[in-house]
Tab-separated table of C-alpha atoms and ligand atoms in Angstrom:
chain	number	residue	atom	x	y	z
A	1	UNK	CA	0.000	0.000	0.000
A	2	UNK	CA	0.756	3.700	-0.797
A	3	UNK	CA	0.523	6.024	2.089
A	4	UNK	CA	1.227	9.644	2.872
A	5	UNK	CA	3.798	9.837	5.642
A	6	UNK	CA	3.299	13.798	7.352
A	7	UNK	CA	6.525	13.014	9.107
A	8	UNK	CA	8.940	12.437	5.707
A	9	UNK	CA	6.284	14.884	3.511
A	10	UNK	CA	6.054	11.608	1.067
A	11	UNK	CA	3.773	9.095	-0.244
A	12	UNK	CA	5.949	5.863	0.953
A	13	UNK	CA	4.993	2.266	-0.204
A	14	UNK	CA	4.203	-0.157	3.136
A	15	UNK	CA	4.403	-3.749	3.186
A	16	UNK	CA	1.462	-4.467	5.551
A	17	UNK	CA	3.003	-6.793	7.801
A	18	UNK	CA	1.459	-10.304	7.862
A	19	UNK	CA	3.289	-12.168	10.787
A	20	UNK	CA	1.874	-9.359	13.643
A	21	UNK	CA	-1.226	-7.261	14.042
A	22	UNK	CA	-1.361	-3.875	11.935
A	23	UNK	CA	-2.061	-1.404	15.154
A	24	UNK	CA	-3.316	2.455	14.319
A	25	UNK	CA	-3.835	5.145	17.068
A	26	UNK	CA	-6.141	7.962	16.611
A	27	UNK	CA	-6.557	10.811	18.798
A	28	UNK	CA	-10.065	10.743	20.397
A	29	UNK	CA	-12.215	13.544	21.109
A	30	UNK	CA	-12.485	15.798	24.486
A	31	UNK	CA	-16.075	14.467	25.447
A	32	UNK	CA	-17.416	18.015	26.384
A	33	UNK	CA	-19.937	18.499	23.332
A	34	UNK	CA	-21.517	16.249	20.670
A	35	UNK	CA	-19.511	14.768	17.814
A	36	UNK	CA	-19.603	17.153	14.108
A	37	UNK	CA	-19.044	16.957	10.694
A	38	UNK	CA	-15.348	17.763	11.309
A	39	UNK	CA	-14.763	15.280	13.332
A	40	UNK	CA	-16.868	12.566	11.691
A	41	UNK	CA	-14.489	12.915	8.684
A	42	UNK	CA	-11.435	12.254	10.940
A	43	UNK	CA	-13.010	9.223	11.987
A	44	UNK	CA	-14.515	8.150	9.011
A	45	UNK	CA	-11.146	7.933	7.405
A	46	UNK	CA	-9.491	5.810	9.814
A	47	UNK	CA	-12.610	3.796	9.803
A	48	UNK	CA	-12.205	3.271	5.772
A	49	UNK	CA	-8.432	2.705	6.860
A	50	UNK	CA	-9.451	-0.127	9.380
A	51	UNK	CA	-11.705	-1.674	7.038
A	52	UNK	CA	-9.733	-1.640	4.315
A	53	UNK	CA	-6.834	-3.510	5.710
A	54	UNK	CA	-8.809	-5.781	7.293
A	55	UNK	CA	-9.861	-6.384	3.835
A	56	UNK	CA	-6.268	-6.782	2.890
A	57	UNK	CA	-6.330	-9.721	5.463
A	58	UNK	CA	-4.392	-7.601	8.324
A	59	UNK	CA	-5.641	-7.821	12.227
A	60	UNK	CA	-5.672	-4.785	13.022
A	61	UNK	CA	-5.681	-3.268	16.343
A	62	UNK	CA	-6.810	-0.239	16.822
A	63	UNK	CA	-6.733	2.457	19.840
A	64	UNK	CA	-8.842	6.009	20.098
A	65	UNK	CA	-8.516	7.169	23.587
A	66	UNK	CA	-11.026	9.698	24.951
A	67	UNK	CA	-9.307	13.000	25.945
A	68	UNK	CA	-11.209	13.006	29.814
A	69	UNK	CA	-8.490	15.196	31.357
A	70	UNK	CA	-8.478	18.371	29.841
A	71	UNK	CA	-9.222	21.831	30.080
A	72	UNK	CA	-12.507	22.425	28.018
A	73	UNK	CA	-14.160	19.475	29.576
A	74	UNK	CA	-13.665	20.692	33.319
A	75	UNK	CA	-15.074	24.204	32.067
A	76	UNK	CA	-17.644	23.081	30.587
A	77	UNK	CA	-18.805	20.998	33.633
A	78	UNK	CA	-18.422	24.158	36.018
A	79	UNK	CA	-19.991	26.594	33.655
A	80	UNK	CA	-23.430	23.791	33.548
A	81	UNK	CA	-23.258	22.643	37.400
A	82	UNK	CA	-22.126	19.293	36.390
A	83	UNK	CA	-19.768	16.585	37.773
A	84	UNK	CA	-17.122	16.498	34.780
A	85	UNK	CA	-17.392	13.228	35.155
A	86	UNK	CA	-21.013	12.373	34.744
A	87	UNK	CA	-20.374	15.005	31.323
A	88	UNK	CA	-17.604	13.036	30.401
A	89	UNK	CA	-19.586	9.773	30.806
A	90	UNK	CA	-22.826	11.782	28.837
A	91	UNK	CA	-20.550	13.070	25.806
A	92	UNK	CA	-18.788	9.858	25.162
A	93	UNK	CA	-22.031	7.994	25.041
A	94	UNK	CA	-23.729	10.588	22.324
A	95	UNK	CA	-19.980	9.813	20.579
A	96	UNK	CA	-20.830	6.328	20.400
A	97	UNK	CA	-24.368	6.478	19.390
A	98	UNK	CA	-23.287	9.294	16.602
A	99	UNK	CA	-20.472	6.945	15.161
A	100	UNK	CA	-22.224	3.915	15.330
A	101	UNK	CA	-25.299	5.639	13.261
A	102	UNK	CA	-22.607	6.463	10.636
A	103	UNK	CA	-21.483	2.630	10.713
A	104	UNK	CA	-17.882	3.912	12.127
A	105	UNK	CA	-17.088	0.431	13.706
A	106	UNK	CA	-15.827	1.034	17.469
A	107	UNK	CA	-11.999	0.666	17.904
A	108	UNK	CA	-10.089	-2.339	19.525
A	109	UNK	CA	-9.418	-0.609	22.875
A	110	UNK	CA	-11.296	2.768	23.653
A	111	UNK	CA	-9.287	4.277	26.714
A	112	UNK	CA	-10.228	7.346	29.075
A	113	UNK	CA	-6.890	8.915	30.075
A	114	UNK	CA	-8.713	9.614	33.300
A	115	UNK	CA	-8.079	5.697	34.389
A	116	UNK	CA	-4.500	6.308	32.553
A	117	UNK	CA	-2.741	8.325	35.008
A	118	UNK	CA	-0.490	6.086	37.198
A	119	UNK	CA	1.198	4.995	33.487
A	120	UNK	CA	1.637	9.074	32.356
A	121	UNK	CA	3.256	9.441	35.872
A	122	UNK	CA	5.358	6.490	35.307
A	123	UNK	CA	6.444	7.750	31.987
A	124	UNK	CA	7.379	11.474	33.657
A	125	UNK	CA	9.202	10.349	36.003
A	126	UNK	CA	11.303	7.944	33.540
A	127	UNK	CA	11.821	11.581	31.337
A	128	UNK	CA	12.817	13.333	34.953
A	129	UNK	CA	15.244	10.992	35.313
A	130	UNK	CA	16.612	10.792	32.049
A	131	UNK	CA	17.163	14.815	31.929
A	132	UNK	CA	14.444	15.653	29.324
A	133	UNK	CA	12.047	16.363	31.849
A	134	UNK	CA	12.019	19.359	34.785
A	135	UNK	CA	10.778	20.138	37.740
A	136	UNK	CA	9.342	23.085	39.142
A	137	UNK	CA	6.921	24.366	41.698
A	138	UNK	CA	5.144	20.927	41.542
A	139	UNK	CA	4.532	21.608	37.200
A	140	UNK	CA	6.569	18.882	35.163
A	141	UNK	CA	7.969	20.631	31.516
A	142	UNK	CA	9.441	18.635	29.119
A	143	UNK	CA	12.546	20.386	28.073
A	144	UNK	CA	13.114	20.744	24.098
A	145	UNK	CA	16.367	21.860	24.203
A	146	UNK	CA	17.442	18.175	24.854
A	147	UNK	CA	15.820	17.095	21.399
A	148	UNK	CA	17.516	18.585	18.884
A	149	UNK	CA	15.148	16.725	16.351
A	150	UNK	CA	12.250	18.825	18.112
A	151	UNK	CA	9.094	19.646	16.226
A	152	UNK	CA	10.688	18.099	12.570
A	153	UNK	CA	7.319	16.437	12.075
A	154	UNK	CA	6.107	20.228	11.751
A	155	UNK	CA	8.694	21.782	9.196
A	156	UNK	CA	8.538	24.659	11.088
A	157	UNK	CA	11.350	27.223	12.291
A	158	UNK	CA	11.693	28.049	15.838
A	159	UNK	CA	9.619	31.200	15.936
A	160	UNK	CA	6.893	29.545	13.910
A	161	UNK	CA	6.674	26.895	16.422
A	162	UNK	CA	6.434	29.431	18.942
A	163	UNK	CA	3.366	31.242	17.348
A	164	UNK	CA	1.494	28.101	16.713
A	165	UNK	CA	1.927	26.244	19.808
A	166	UNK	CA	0.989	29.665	21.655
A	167	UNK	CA	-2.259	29.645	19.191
A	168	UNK	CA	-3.047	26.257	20.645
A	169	UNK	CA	-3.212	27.007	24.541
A	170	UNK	CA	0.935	27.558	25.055
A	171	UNK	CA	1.780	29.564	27.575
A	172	UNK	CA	4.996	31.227	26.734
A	173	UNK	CA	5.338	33.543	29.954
A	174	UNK	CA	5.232	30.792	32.471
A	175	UNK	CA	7.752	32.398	34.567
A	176	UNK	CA	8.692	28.165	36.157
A	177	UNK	CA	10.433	27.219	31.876
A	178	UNK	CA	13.378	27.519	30.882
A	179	UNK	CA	12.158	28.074	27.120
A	180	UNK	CA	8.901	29.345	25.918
A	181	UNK	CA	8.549	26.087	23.856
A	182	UNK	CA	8.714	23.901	26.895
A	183	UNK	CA	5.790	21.894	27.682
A	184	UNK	CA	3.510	20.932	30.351
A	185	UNK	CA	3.975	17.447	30.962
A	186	UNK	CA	2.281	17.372	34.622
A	187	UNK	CA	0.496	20.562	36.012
A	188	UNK	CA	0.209	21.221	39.831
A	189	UNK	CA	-3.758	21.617	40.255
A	190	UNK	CA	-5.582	24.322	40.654
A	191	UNK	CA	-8.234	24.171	43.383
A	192	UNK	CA	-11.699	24.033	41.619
A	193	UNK	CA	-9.873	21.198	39.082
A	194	UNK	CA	-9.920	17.805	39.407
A	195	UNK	CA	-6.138	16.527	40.432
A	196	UNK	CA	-4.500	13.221	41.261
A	197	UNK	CA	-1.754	12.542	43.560
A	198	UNK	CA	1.830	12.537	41.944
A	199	UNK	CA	5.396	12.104	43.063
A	200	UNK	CA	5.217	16.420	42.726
A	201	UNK	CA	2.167	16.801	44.679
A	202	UNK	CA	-1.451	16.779	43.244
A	203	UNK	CA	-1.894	17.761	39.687
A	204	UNK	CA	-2.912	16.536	36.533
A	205	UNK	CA	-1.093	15.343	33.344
A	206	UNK	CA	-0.569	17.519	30.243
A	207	UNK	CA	-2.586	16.662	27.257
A	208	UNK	CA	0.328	15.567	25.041
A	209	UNK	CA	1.563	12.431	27.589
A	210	UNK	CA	-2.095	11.368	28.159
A	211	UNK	CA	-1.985	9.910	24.137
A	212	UNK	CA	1.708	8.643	24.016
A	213	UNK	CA	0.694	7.235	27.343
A	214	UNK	CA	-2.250	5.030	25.875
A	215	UNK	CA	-1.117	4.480	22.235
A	216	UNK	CA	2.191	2.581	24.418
A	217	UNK	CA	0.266	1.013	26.711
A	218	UNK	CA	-1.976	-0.178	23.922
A	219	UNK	CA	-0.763	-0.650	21.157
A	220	UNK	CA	3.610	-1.267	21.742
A	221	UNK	CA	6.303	1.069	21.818
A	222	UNK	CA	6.111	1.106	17.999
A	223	UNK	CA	3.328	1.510	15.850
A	224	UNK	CA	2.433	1.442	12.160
A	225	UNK	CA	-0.242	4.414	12.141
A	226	UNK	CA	-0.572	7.527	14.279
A	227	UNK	CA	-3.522	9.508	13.224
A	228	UNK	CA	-5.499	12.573	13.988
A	229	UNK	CA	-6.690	16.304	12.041
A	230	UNK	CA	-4.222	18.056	10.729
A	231	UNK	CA	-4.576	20.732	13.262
A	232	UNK	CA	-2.797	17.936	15.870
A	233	UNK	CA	0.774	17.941	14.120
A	234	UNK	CA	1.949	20.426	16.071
A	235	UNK	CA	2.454	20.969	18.948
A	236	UNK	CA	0.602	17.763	19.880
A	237	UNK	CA	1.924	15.572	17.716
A	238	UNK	CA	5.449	16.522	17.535
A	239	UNK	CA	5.252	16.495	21.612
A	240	UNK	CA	4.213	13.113	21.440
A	241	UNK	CA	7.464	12.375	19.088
A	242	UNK	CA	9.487	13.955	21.675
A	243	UNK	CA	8.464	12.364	24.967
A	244	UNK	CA	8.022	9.290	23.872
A	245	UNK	CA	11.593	8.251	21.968
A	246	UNK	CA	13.948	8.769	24.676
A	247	UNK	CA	12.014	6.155	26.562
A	248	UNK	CA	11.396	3.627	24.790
A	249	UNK	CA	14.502	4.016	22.478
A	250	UNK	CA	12.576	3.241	19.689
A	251	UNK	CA	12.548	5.407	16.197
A	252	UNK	CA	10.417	5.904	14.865
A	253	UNK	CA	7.642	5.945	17.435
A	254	UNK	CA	4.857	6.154	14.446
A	255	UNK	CA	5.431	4.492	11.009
A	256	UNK	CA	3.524	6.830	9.564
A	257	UNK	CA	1.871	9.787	10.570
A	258	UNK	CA	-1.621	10.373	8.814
A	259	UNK	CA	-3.308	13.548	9.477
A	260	UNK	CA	-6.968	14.137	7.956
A	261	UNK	CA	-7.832	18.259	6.492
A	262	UNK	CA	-10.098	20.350	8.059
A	263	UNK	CA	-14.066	21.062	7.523
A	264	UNK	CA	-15.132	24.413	7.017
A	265	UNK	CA	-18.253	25.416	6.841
A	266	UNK	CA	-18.759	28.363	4.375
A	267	UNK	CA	-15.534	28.862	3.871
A	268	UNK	CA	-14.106	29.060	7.281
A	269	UNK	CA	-12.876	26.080	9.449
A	270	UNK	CA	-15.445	24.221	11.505
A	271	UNK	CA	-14.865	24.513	15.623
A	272	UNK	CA	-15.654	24.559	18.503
A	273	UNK	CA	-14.372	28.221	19.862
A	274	UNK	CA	-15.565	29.695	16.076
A	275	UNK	CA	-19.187	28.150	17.143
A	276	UNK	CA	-20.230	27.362	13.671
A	277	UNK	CA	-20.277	23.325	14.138
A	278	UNK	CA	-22.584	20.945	11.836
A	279	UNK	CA	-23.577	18.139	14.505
A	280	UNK	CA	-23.570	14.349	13.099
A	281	UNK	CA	-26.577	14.243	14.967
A	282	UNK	CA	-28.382	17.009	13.053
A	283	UNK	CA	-27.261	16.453	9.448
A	284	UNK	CA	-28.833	12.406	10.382
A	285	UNK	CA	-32.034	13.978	10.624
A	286	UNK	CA	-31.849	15.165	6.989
A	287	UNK	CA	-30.048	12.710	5.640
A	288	UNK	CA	-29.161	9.008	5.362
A	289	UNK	CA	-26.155	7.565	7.002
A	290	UNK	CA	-24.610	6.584	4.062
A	291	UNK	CA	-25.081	10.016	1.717
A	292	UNK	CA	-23.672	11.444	4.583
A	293	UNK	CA	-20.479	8.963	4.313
A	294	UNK	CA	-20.409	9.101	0.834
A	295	UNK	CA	-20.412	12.940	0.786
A	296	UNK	CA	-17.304	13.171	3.573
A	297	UNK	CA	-15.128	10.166	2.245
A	298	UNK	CA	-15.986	11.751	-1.527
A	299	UNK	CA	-12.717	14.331	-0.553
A	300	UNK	CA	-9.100	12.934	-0.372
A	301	UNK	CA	-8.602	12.679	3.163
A	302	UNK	CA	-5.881	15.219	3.369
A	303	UNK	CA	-8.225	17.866	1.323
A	304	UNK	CA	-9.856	20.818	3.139
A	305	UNK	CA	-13.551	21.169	1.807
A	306	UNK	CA	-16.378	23.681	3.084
A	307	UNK	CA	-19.446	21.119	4.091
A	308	UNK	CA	-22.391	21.375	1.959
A	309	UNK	CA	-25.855	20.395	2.037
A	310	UNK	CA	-26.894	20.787	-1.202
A	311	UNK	CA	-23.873	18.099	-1.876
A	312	UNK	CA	-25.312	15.554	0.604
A	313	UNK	CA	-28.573	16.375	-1.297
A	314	UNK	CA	-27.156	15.211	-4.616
A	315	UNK	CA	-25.776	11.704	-2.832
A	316	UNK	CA	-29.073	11.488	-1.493
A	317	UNK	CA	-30.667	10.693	-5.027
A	318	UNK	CA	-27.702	8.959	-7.017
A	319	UNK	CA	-28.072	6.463	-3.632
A	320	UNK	CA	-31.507	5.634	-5.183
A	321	UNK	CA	-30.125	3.894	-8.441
A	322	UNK	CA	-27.333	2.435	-6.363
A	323	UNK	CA	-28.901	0.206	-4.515
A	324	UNK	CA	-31.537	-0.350	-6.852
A	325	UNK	CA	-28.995	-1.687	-9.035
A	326	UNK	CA	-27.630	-4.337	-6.055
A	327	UNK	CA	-31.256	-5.138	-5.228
A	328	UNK	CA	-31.695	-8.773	-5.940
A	329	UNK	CA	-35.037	-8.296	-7.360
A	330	UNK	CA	-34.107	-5.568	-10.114
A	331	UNK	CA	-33.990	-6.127	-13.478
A	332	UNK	CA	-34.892	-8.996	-15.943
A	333	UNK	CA	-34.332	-12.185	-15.394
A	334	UNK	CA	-31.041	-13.226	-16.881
A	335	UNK	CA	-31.353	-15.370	-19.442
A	336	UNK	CA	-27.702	-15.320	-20.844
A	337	UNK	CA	-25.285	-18.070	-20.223
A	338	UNK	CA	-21.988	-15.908	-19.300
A	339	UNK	CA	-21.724	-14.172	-15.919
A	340	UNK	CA	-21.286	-10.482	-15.943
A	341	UNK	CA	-17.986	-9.362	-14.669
A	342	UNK	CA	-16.544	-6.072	-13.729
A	343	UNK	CA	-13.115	-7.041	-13.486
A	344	UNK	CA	-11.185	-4.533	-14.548
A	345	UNK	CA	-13.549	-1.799	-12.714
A	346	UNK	CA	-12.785	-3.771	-9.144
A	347	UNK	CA	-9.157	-4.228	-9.963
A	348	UNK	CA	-9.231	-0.081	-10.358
A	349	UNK	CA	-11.351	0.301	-7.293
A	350	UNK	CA	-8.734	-1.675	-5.194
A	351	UNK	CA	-5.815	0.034	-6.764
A	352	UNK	CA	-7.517	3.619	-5.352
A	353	UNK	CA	-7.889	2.847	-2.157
A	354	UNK	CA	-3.848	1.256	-2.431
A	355	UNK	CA	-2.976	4.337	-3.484
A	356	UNK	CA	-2.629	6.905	-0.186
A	357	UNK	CA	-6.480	5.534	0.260
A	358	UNK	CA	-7.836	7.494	-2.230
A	359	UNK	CA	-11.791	7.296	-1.350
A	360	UNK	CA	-12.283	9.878	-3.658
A	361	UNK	CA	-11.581	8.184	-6.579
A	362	UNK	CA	-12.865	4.840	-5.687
A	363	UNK	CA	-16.450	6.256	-4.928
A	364	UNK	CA	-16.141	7.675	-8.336
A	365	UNK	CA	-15.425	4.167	-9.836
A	366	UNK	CA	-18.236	2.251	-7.216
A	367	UNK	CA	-21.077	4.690	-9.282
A	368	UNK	CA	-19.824	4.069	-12.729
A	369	UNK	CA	-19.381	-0.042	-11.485
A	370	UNK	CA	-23.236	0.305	-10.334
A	371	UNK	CA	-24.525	2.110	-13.120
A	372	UNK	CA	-22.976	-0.846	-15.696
A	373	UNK	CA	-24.896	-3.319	-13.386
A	374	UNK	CA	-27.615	-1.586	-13.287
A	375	UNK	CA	-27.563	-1.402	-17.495
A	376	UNK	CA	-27.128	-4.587	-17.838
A	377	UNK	CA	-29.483	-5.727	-15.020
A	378	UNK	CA	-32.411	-4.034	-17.246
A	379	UNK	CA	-30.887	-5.704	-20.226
A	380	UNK	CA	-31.265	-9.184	-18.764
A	381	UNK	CA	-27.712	-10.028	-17.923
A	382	UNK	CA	-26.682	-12.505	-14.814
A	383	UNK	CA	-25.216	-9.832	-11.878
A	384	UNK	CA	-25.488	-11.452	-9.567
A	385	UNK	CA	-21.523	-12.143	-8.951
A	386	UNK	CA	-21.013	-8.423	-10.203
A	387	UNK	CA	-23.391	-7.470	-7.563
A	388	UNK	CA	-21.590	-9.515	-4.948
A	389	UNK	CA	-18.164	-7.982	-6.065
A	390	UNK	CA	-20.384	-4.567	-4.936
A	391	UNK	CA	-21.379	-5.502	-2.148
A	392	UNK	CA	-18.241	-6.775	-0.636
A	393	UNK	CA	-16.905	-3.162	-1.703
A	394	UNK	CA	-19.811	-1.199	-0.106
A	395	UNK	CA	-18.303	-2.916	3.539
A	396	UNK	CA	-14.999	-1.268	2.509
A	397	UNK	CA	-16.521	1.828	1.909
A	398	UNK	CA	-19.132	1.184	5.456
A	399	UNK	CA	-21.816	1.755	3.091
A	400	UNK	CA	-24.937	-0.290	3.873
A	401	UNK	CA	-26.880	0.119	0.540
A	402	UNK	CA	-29.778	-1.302	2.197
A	403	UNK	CA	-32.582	-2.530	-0.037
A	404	UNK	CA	-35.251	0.030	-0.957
A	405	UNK	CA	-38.003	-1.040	1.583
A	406	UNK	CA	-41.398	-1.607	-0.339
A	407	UNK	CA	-43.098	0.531	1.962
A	408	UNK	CA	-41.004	3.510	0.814
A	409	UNK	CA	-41.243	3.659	-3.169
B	501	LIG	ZN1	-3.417	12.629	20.834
């Protein structure tokens, strides 16, 4: 298989192992508000991802954590009244429910880093003793001078770094690091947080360890896929890098690094602080589960795309031929002989998705496979192993294609 690798900036060919498990981390969601369309894509990629190699024949195993220790989830809980933990426990089930609905199979192990924390403490202290790690005033800061390799998933300079990582909730004026870069690897608590009892005094861990924490734990000191949005590779992704390598003496810590573009929404990117979020939940009630996955996976995964309606809309109605072209009872009875193949069509289908899994193109190739069946259905040809070949390829894909119900046409 083809894959883009963030970390080298290439498309790299990857002999899926077949003597051990394939195993893919993806960085989970802060369970403070329900899942959008943003989000969904993220997930709906490494979904294709999973079910594509485990059409290739791989096991795969596969880790999401849930992000329970972090700052937006604890505000949110205070500014509604509410135990962050009985909102933690609220939001990941409305995750579940959401994915499922979109027929995002759930991952091999699906850890809270709030039930994490005695192996991120384990790992700090192992970078405290090993120099890359500081203490201070009971706060725990990785120190970046001691990686000279620092941020090189990022391509960034030094100053650019700076910006970013101060964009994304850095703090460059803590008075307690030694450079503005540093990062918060455990954080002495404040009062009205949640904190846990640490070798430096109660605290909580920094977001960054909590996912090299689990994907170890998990998954092995090495693994073939770490994945997330694009918005993750730095700082939180090149912190990972970081922390992680000097302990387990491993390089490098990811295979490959797959990030997934961002959703906008007229134009400008989908989140949570801009407020202008598309929930799964809401675009379900207008549409079917699989225009909706159709529409998302129809952009290369790295892409950026604004999220339309009217092109869920569109789906919506080319999904009508589709499946009547795999129903069973559609079309003449055959009366030919010969079998109807698409050969050539699956062989292309199967050589997209090899190629840096390129859902866009094999979506495009799916339609023009089911409109030939559907031709030839009408003209009386047997489809039915054409229709299998479709069907096996609509799993790939985590379309269901369900039958038209009677009741409905
Ligand atoms: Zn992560």
């Amino acid at each position: 298989m083809r894959l883009y690798n963030s970390f080298s900036g290439q498309t790299e060919t990857w002999s899926i192992p077949s003597d051990r498990p394939v195993t893919m981390y993806v960085c989970g969601v802060t369970p403070y508000d329900t899942t959008h369309i943003g989000h969904a894509r993220t997930y709906l990629v490494f979904d294709t991802m999973l079910r594509y190699l485990r059409w290739l024949g791989a096991e795969v195993q596969y880790c999401q954590n849930v992000t329970d220790v972090d700052d937006p989830l604890f505000e949110r809980a205070r500014r509604d009244g509410l135990n962050w933990r009985d909102l933690a426990e609220q939001q990941v089930e409305r995750y579940t429910l959401d994915t499922a609905a979109l027929n995002i199979l759930p991952p091999t192990y699906f850890p809270r880093a709030s039930e994490e924390i005695t192996g991120m403490i384990t790992l700090i202290e192992q970078l405290v003793e090993a120099g890359y790690a500081y203490v201070n005033e009971g706060h725990v800061y990785f120190r970046i001078t001691f990686d000279p390799d620092f941020g090189a998933i990022a391509r960034m300079g030094y100053d650019d770094m700076l910006r970013t990582a101060n964009q994304r909730g850095n703090n460059p004026d803590d008075p307690r690091k030694q450079d503005p870069l540093d990062f918060v690897l455990w954080q002495r608590g404040d009062p009205d947080d949640p904190t846990w009892e640490s070798p430096w005094g109660p605290g909580r861990p920094g977001w960054h360890i909590e996912c090299s924490t689990m994907a170890m734990r998990y998954l092995g000191p090495q693994i073939d896929i770490h994945g997330g949005g694009n918005d993750l590779i730095f700082p939180h992704h090149a912190c990972e890098i970081a922390q992680i390598e000097p302990v387990t003496r491993q390089r490098p810590f990811a295979r490959f690094w797959v990030h997934t573009g961002m959703v906008g929404l007229d134009g400008i990117k989908m989140s949570k602080s801009l407020g202008n979020l598309v929930f799964i939940r809401d675009a379900l009630q207008n549409h079917s589960a699989d225009a909706l996955r159709w529409y998302l996976l129809s952009f290369p995964y790295r892409s950026e795309f604004s999220y339309q309606q009217e092109g869920v809309e569109q789906i919506e109605a080319m999904l009508v031929q589709i499946r009547e072209a795999l129903d069973p009872t559609f079309g003449k009875p055959a009366s030919g002989s010969t079998a109807y193949t698409i050969d050539r069509a699956a062989d292309a289908f199967l050589d997209a998705l090899d190629n840096d899994l390129n859902t866009s193109m094999a979506l495009r190739i799916f339609q023009s496979m089911s409109n030939d069946i559907h031709h030839a259905a009408s003209e009386g040809a047997d489809v039915q192993s054409a229709r299998q070949t479709m069907r096996q390829f609509a799993g790939i894909l985590g379309l269901r294609l369900a039958p038209p119900s009677p009741s409905s046409t």
